[in-house]
CSV table of C-alpha atoms and ligand atoms in Angstrom, one decimal:
chain,number,residue,atom,x,y,z
A,1,MET,CA,-104.2,113.9,44.3
A,2,TYR,CA,-106.3,114.1,41.2
A,3,ASP,CA,-104.9,113.5,37.6
A,4,THR,CA,-106.4,116.8,36.6
A,5,LEU,CA,-108.1,119.6,38.3
A,6,ILE,CA,-110.3,121.9,36.2
A,7,LYS,CA,-110.7,125.4,37.7
A,8,ASN,CA,-113.2,128.2,37.1
A,9,ALA,CA,-115.8,126.3,35.0
A,10,LYS,CA,-119.2,127.8,35.2
A,11,THR,CA,-122.6,125.9,35.3
A,12,ILE,CA,-125.5,127.3,33.2
A,13,HIS,CA,-126.8,128.5,36.6
A,14,GLU,CA,-123.7,130.8,36.9
A,15,GLU,CA,-122.0,128.9,39.7
A,16,THR,CA,-118.3,128.6,39.5
A,17,ILE,CA,-117.1,125.1,40.1
A,18,GLY,CA,-113.9,123.0,40.1
A,19,ILE,CA,-113.8,119.6,38.8
A,20,GLY,CA,-111.3,116.9,40.0
A,21,ILE,CA,-110.6,114.0,37.6
A,22,THR,CA,-109.1,110.7,38.6
A,23,ASN,CA,-108.6,107.6,36.4
A,24,GLY,CA,-111.0,109.0,33.7
A,25,LYS,CA,-113.9,109.6,36.1
A,26,ILE,CA,-115.2,112.7,37.9
A,27,SER,CA,-114.0,112.4,41.3
A,28,LYS,CA,-114.9,115.7,42.9
A,29,ILE,CA,-117.2,118.6,42.0
A,30,SER,CA,-117.0,121.5,44.4
A,31,GLU,CA,-117.0,125.3,44.6
A,32,LYS,CA,-113.7,125.1,46.3
A,33,ILE,CA,-111.2,122.4,45.8
A,34,THR,CA,-108.0,122.4,47.8
A,35,GLU,CA,-106.6,119.1,47.0
A,36,LYS,CA,-103.6,119.0,44.6
A,37,ALA,CA,-103.5,117.6,41.1
A,38,ARG,CA,-100.9,116.6,38.5
A,39,GLU,CA,-102.3,118.9,36.0
A,40,GLU,CA,-104.3,122.1,36.7
A,41,ILE,CA,-106.4,123.7,33.9
A,42,ASP,CA,-108.0,127.0,34.3
A,43,VAL,CA,-110.9,127.3,31.8
A,44,GLN,CA,-111.6,131.0,32.7
A,45,GLY,CA,-115.3,130.9,33.0
A,46,LEU,CA,-116.3,128.6,30.1
A,47,TYR,CA,-119.6,126.8,30.7
A,48,VAL,CA,-119.4,123.3,31.5
A,49,SER,CA,-121.9,120.3,31.1
A,50,ALA,CA,-121.7,116.7,30.9
A,51,GLY,CA,-120.2,115.6,27.6
A,52,TRP,CA,-122.7,116.0,24.9
A,53,ILE,CA,-124.3,112.9,23.4
A,54,ASP,CA,-125.8,112.8,19.8
A,55,ALA,CA,-128.2,109.8,19.7
A,56,HIS,CA,-128.5,110.0,15.9
A,57,VAL,CA,-125.5,110.3,13.5
A,58,HIS,CA,-124.2,108.4,10.6
A,59,CYS,CA,-120.5,107.9,10.9
A,60,PHE,CA,-119.2,104.7,9.2
A,61,GLU,CA,-117.0,106.2,6.5
A,62,LYS,CA,-117.2,103.1,4.2
A,63,MET,CA,-120.8,103.8,3.5
A,64,THR,CA,-121.7,105.8,0.4
A,65,LEU,CA,-125.3,107.2,1.0
A,66,TYR,CA,-125.1,108.5,4.6
A,67,TYR,CA,-121.6,108.5,6.1
A,68,ASP,CA,-119.2,110.7,8.0
A,69,TYR,CA,-116.1,110.4,10.3
A,70,PRO,CA,-116.7,109.8,14.0
A,71,ASP,CA,-114.4,112.5,15.2
A,72,GLU,CA,-115.9,115.1,12.8
A,73,VAL,CA,-119.4,114.9,14.1
A,74,GLY,CA,-117.9,113.9,17.6
A,75,ILE,CA,-115.2,115.5,19.5
A,76,ASN,CA,-114.3,118.1,16.7
A,77,SER,CA,-117.9,119.4,17.3
A,78,GLY,CA,-117.8,119.2,21.1
A,79,VAL,CA,-119.8,115.9,21.2
A,80,THR,CA,-118.1,113.3,23.3
A,81,THR,CA,-120.5,110.4,22.6
A,82,ILE,CA,-122.2,109.6,19.2
A,83,VAL,CA,-124.6,106.9,18.4
A,84,ASP,CA,-124.7,105.7,14.8
A,85,ALA,CA,-128.2,105.0,14.0
A,86,GLY,CA,-128.5,102.2,11.7
A,87,SER,CA,-125.9,102.8,9.1
A,88,THR,CA,-124.8,99.1,9.3
A,89,GLY,CA,-126.6,95.8,10.0
A,90,GLU,CA,-125.4,92.3,11.1
A,91,ASN,CA,-123.4,91.8,7.9
A,92,ASN,CA,-121.1,94.9,8.1
A,93,ILE,CA,-121.5,96.1,11.7
A,94,LYS,CA,-118.3,94.3,12.8
A,95,ASP,CA,-116.3,96.3,10.1
A,96,PHE,CA,-117.8,99.5,11.5
A,97,TYR,CA,-116.9,98.4,15.0
A,98,GLN,CA,-113.2,97.9,14.0
A,99,LEU,CA,-113.0,101.4,12.5
A,100,ALA,CA,-115.0,103.1,15.3
A,101,GLN,CA,-112.4,101.9,17.9
A,102,LYS,CA,-109.9,104.2,16.3
A,103,ALA,CA,-111.9,107.3,16.9
A,104,LYS,CA,-111.3,109.6,20.0
A,105,THR,CA,-115.0,110.0,20.3
A,106,ASN,CA,-117.0,107.4,22.1
A,107,VAL,CA,-119.0,105.6,19.4
A,108,TYR,CA,-121.9,103.4,19.8
A,109,ALA,CA,-124.3,101.7,17.3
A,110,LEU,CA,-128.0,101.0,16.9
A,111,MET,CA,-127.9,97.9,14.5
A,112,ASN,CA,-130.0,98.3,11.5
A,113,ILE,CA,-132.4,95.1,11.5
A,114,SER,CA,-131.5,94.9,7.7
A,115,LYS,CA,-128.3,93.0,7.2
A,116,ASP,CA,-126.3,95.6,5.2
A,117,GLY,CA,-127.8,98.7,7.0
A,118,ILE,CA,-128.4,101.7,4.7
A,119,ILE,CA,-126.3,100.5,1.7
A,120,LYS,CA,-129.3,101.5,-0.4
A,121,GLN,CA,-132.3,103.6,0.4
A,122,ASN,CA,-134.8,100.7,0.5
A,123,GLU,CA,-133.1,98.3,3.1
A,124,LEU,CA,-136.4,97.0,4.4
A,125,ALA,CA,-138.1,96.5,1.0
A,126,ASP,CA,-136.8,92.9,0.8
A,127,LEU,CA,-137.5,91.1,4.1
A,128,SER,CA,-135.1,88.3,3.4
A,129,LYS,CA,-132.5,90.8,4.5
A,130,VAL,CA,-133.8,90.6,8.1
A,131,ASN,CA,-132.4,87.6,9.8
A,132,ILE,CA,-133.3,87.6,13.6
A,133,GLU,CA,-130.7,84.9,14.5
A,134,LYS,CA,-127.8,86.6,12.8
A,135,ASN,CA,-128.9,89.9,14.6
A,136,MET,CA,-128.8,88.2,17.8
A,137,GLU,CA,-125.3,86.7,17.2
A,138,ARG,CA,-124.0,90.1,16.5
A,139,LEU,CA,-125.6,91.4,19.7
A,140,GLN,CA,-123.9,88.7,21.7
A,141,GLU,CA,-120.6,89.5,20.1
A,142,LEU,CA,-120.6,93.2,20.5
A,143,PRO,CA,-122.7,94.0,23.5
A,144,GLU,CA,-120.6,97.0,24.5
A,145,PHE,CA,-120.9,98.5,21.0
A,146,ILE,CA,-124.4,97.7,19.8
A,147,ILE,CA,-126.7,99.4,22.4
A,148,GLY,CA,-129.9,99.1,20.4
A,149,LEU,CA,-131.9,98.5,17.2
A,150,LYS,CA,-132.9,100.7,14.4
A,151,ALA,CA,-135.9,100.3,11.8
A,152,ARG,CA,-136.6,102.9,9.3
A,153,MET,CA,-140.3,103.0,8.6
A,154,SER,CA,-141.0,105.1,5.6
A,155,LYS,CA,-142.1,104.7,2.1
A,156,THR,CA,-138.8,104.6,0.2
A,157,VAL,CA,-137.3,102.3,2.8
A,158,ILE,CA,-140.0,99.6,3.2
A,159,GLY,CA,-141.4,99.3,-0.3
A,160,GLU,CA,-144.5,97.2,-0.2
A,161,ASN,CA,-144.0,95.8,3.1
A,162,GLY,CA,-146.2,97.9,5.3
A,163,VAL,CA,-145.9,97.4,9.0
A,164,LYS,CA,-144.1,94.1,8.7
A,165,PRO,CA,-140.5,95.4,9.1
A,166,LEU,CA,-141.6,97.0,12.4
A,167,LEU,CA,-143.2,93.8,13.7
A,168,LEU,CA,-139.9,92.0,13.0
A,169,ALA,CA,-137.9,94.8,14.9
A,170,LYS,CA,-140.3,94.5,17.8
A,171,GLU,CA,-139.9,90.6,17.7
A,172,LEU,CA,-136.3,91.0,17.9
A,173,GLN,CA,-136.4,93.7,20.6
A,174,ARG,CA,-138.5,91.3,22.8
A,175,LYS,CA,-135.8,88.7,22.6
A,176,VAL,CA,-132.9,91.1,23.4
A,177,ASN,CA,-134.5,93.7,25.5
A,178,LEU,CA,-132.6,96.7,24.0
A,179,PRO,CA,-133.9,100.1,22.9
A,180,LEU,CA,-135.5,100.5,19.5
A,181,MET,CA,-135.2,103.6,17.5
A,182,VAL,CA,-137.8,103.9,14.7
A,183,HIS,CA,-137.4,106.5,12.1
A,184,ILE,CA,-140.7,108.1,10.8
A,185,GLY,CA,-141.4,109.8,7.5
A,186,THR,CA,-143.6,109.6,4.4
A,187,ALA,CA,-146.6,107.1,4.5
A,188,PRO,CA,-147.1,104.2,4.3
A,189,VAL,CA,-147.0,103.3,7.1
A,190,ASP,CA,-149.5,105.7,8.3
A,191,LEU,CA,-148.2,107.3,11.5
A,192,GLU,CA,-151.2,106.4,13.7
A,193,GLU,CA,-150.8,102.8,12.8
A,194,LEU,CA,-147.1,102.9,13.3
A,195,PHE,CA,-147.5,104.5,16.8
A,196,SER,CA,-150.0,101.8,17.7
A,197,TYR,CA,-147.2,99.2,17.8
A,198,LEU,CA,-144.8,101.2,19.9
A,199,GLU,CA,-144.3,100.9,23.6
A,200,THR,CA,-143.1,103.1,26.4
A,201,GLY,CA,-139.3,103.7,26.0
A,202,ASP,CA,-139.3,103.1,22.1
A,203,ILE,CA,-137.6,106.0,20.4
A,204,VAL,CA,-139.3,107.8,17.4
A,205,THR,CA,-136.7,109.8,15.5
A,206,HIS,CA,-137.6,112.7,13.2
A,207,CYS,CA,-140.3,113.5,15.6
A,208,PHE,CA,-140.7,117.2,14.4
A,209,ASN,CA,-140.6,116.4,10.6
A,210,GLY,CA,-142.7,118.7,8.4
A,211,LYS,CA,-144.2,115.9,6.5
A,212,ASP,CA,-147.9,115.1,5.8
A,213,ASN,CA,-147.5,111.8,7.7
A,214,GLY,CA,-146.1,113.7,10.7
A,215,ILE,CA,-147.6,114.7,14.2
A,216,LEU,CA,-149.2,117.8,12.8
A,217,ASP,CA,-152.6,117.8,11.1
A,218,GLN,CA,-153.7,120.2,8.4
A,219,THR,CA,-155.3,122.7,10.8
A,220,GLY,CA,-152.0,123.0,12.6
A,221,ASN,CA,-152.9,120.9,15.7
A,222,ILE,CA,-151.0,118.0,17.1
A,223,LYS,CA,-152.7,114.8,16.1
A,224,PRO,CA,-154.4,113.2,19.1
A,225,PHE,CA,-152.7,109.9,18.8
A,226,ALA,CA,-149.3,111.6,18.8
A,227,LYS,CA,-150.2,113.4,22.1
A,228,LYS,CA,-151.3,110.1,23.5
A,229,ALA,CA,-148.1,108.3,22.4
A,230,TYR,CA,-146.0,111.1,24.0
A,231,LYS,CA,-147.9,111.0,27.2
A,232,ASN,CA,-147.5,107.1,27.2
A,233,GLY,CA,-143.7,107.6,27.2
A,234,ILE,CA,-142.8,107.0,23.6
A,235,HIS,CA,-139.5,108.9,23.4
A,236,PHE,CA,-139.5,111.7,20.9
A,237,ASP,CA,-136.2,112.3,19.3
A,238,ILE,CA,-135.4,115.3,16.9
A,239,GLY,CA,-133.0,113.6,14.4
A,240,HIS,CA,-132.9,116.8,12.4
A,241,GLY,CA,-131.5,115.5,9.2
A,242,THR,CA,-131.7,116.9,5.7
A,243,ASP,CA,-135.4,116.5,5.6
A,244,SER,CA,-136.8,116.0,9.0
A,245,PHE,CA,-137.0,119.1,11.3
A,246,ASN,CA,-139.6,121.7,10.9
A,247,PHE,CA,-139.7,124.8,13.2
A,248,GLU,CA,-143.5,125.2,13.0
A,249,VAL,CA,-144.0,121.6,14.1
A,250,ALA,CA,-141.6,121.9,16.9
A,251,ARG,CA,-143.3,125.2,18.2
A,252,ARG,CA,-146.7,123.8,17.9
A,253,ALA,CA,-145.7,120.8,19.8
A,254,LYS,CA,-144.1,123.0,22.5
A,255,LYS,CA,-147.4,124.8,22.8
A,256,GLU,CA,-149.2,121.6,23.6
A,257,ASN,CA,-146.4,120.7,26.1
A,258,ILE,CA,-144.8,118.1,23.8
A,259,ILE,CA,-141.0,118.9,24.2
A,260,ALA,CA,-138.8,116.6,22.4
A,261,ASP,CA,-137.2,114.0,24.7
A,262,SER,CA,-133.7,114.2,23.1
A,263,ILE,CA,-132.0,116.5,20.7
A,264,SER,CA,-130.1,114.8,17.9
A,265,THR,CA,-128.8,115.7,14.4
A,266,ASP,CA,-129.0,112.8,12.0
A,267,ILE,CA,-125.8,114.3,10.7
A,268,TYR,CA,-123.7,113.0,8.0
A,269,LEU,CA,-121.1,114.6,5.6
A,270,ARG,CA,-123.5,116.4,3.2
A,271,ASN,CA,-125.8,117.9,5.7
A,272,ARG,CA,-122.8,118.8,8.0
A,273,LYS,CA,-121.0,120.7,5.3
A,274,ASN,CA,-124.0,122.1,3.2
A,275,GLY,CA,-126.4,122.3,6.0
A,276,PRO,CA,-129.2,122.4,7.2
A,277,VAL,CA,-127.7,120.6,10.1
A,278,TYR,CA,-124.1,121.6,10.5
A,279,SER,CA,-123.6,120.4,14.1
A,280,LEU,CA,-125.3,119.4,17.3
A,281,ALA,CA,-124.5,122.9,18.7
A,282,ILE,CA,-126.5,124.5,15.9
A,283,THR,CA,-129.3,122.0,16.3
A,284,MET,CA,-129.4,123.0,19.9
A,285,GLU,CA,-129.6,126.7,19.0
A,286,LYS,CA,-132.7,125.9,17.0
A,287,LEU,CA,-134.5,124.6,19.9
A,288,LEU,CA,-133.4,127.5,22.0
A,289,ALA,CA,-134.9,129.8,19.2
A,290,ILE,CA,-138.2,128.2,19.4
A,291,GLY,CA,-138.4,128.7,23.1
A,292,TYR,CA,-136.7,125.7,24.9
A,293,SER,CA,-134.6,126.9,27.9
A,294,LEU,CA,-131.0,126.3,28.1
A,295,ASP,CA,-131.6,123.8,30.9
A,296,GLU,CA,-134.1,121.9,28.7
A,297,VAL,CA,-131.7,121.9,25.8
A,298,LEU,CA,-128.8,120.6,27.6
A,299,PHE,CA,-130.6,117.9,29.4
A,300,ARG,CA,-131.7,116.6,26.0
A,301,VAL,CA,-128.1,116.2,24.9
A,302,THR,CA,-126.8,114.7,28.0
A,303,GLU,CA,-128.8,112.9,30.5
A,304,ALA,CA,-131.9,112.3,28.4
A,305,PRO,CA,-130.2,110.3,25.6
A,306,ALA,CA,-128.0,108.5,28.1
A,307,ASP,CA,-131.1,107.3,30.0
A,308,ALA,CA,-133.1,106.5,26.7
A,309,LEU,CA,-130.3,104.3,25.3
A,310,LYS,CA,-129.1,103.0,28.7
A,311,ILE,CA,-125.6,104.4,28.3
A,312,LYS,CA,-124.1,103.8,31.6
A,313,ASN,CA,-122.0,106.4,33.5
A,314,LYS,CA,-122.5,109.0,31.0
A,315,GLY,CA,-124.7,112.1,30.7
A,316,GLN,CA,-124.4,113.7,34.1
A,317,LEU,CA,-122.1,116.1,35.8
A,318,LYS,CA,-121.7,114.1,38.9
A,319,GLU,CA,-119.1,112.4,40.8
A,320,ASP,CA,-118.2,108.8,39.9
A,321,PHE,CA,-119.5,109.4,36.3
A,322,ASP,CA,-117.1,109.2,33.3
A,323,ALA,CA,-115.1,112.5,32.9
A,324,ASP,CA,-116.8,113.3,29.6
A,325,LEU,CA,-117.3,116.9,29.7
A,326,THR,CA,-118.2,119.7,27.1
A,327,PHE,CA,-117.0,123.3,27.7
A,328,PHE,CA,-118.8,126.0,25.7
A,329,GLU,CA,-119.4,129.7,25.4
A,330,LEU,CA,-122.8,131.2,25.1
A,331,ILE,CA,-122.8,134.4,23.1
A,332,LYS,CA,-125.7,136.9,22.6
A,333,SER,CA,-125.8,137.0,18.8
A,334,GLU,CA,-128.5,137.7,16.2
A,335,LYS,CA,-128.7,135.3,13.3
A,336,TYR,CA,-131.1,133.3,11.3
A,337,LEU,CA,-131.3,129.6,11.5
A,338,MET,CA,-132.9,127.3,8.8
A,339,ASP,CA,-135.0,124.2,9.2
A,340,SER,CA,-135.1,121.3,6.8
A,341,ASN,CA,-137.9,123.0,4.8
A,342,GLY,CA,-136.1,126.2,4.2
A,343,ASN,CA,-137.9,128.2,6.9
A,344,LYS,CA,-136.0,130.7,8.9
A,345,GLU,CA,-136.1,131.4,12.6
A,346,GLN,CA,-134.5,134.3,14.4
A,347,SER,CA,-131.8,133.1,16.9
A,348,HIS,CA,-130.4,135.3,19.8
A,349,GLN,CA,-127.8,133.0,21.2
A,350,LYS,CA,-124.8,131.1,20.0
A,351,ILE,CA,-123.5,128.0,21.6
A,352,ILE,CA,-119.9,127.5,20.7
A,353,PRO,CA,-118.1,124.4,22.1
A,354,ARG,CA,-114.4,125.2,23.0
A,355,MET,CA,-113.0,122.3,24.8
A,356,ALA,CA,-114.1,118.8,25.8
A,357,PHE,CA,-112.9,115.8,27.9
A,358,ILE,CA,-113.4,112.3,27.0
A,359,LYS,CA,-112.7,109.9,29.9
A,360,GLY,CA,-110.4,112.5,31.4
A,361,GLU,CA,-108.4,113.3,28.2
A,362,LYS,CA,-108.6,117.0,27.1
A,363,PHE,CA,-109.4,118.0,23.6
A,364,ASP,CA,-109.3,121.6,22.5
A,365,ILE,CA,-111.9,122.5,19.7
B,1,ZN,ZN1,-130.5,108.8,10.1
């Protein structure tokens, strides 16, 4: 007997399936399920995928610069797992943890290597704010919550420090063996130099930003070192944000077979309400609009971020995985979408989340 049986869900390959849920886990996926359940839900042909994971959000509401509410960027947007990317550091991450536990959405954190996180824009301009020992203490205290590290490596953040903050982040990473997400933007540091310190599995967010210090050169080609980095397994994450996603860069990259490894939003209250981000679903539509397939898009908000951030039991629609599921509609619809630089792109398909499950619990959207 299942706790819940979901009937008439559709995969993106147009197969109709039933999903049995027991104790918060997916216990059965099959075209025909005959076993009984305490509760049956007929989703009447909604599409289903593993619960969406947004690998780059800002959701600690006590911050003032970049903040939002976990369930607003999470479950209310069809996103079952969110990863706060460096809003807090060793000094305030416990406070964030306490609050995050109250959310319905699964919340994880990448800890900013600077002690107060993004309390101001220039958190890595003063390196006395980076304390390796204290970072390690916090990681030991909250191993289930802090799943990686974050270093923001652009001009306004690092001041005169050049590559030094990144070297500290790598030093800490070597001690704790966790994923590291590095934000890229305006030089310094020059992107080629920055990439030279990254290793396979390291995550670069804002990968398709339209800035001079991005992956595209002035003739519109992908810079050779960026191709090499991608080929060597540096993980390219979208991290759309207010300032950091450009259609042309994404399209040129795709032409050269550089497809972002994960699709994330860098969402916070202002760019959620006023754009250009709005939601993970709309960010996914933007990648569809420049030619990613639906398969490619969904993989990049489920299995790919789970793998990159080593989030266990999530990201796949598979028996024994957590019953985190996102149900959505796909509707043919013509509209324009906007990137971070005000460029428009024609979009033909809407992705509308309608319902989600988190560890077996149902939420209507
Ligand atoms: Zn961010």
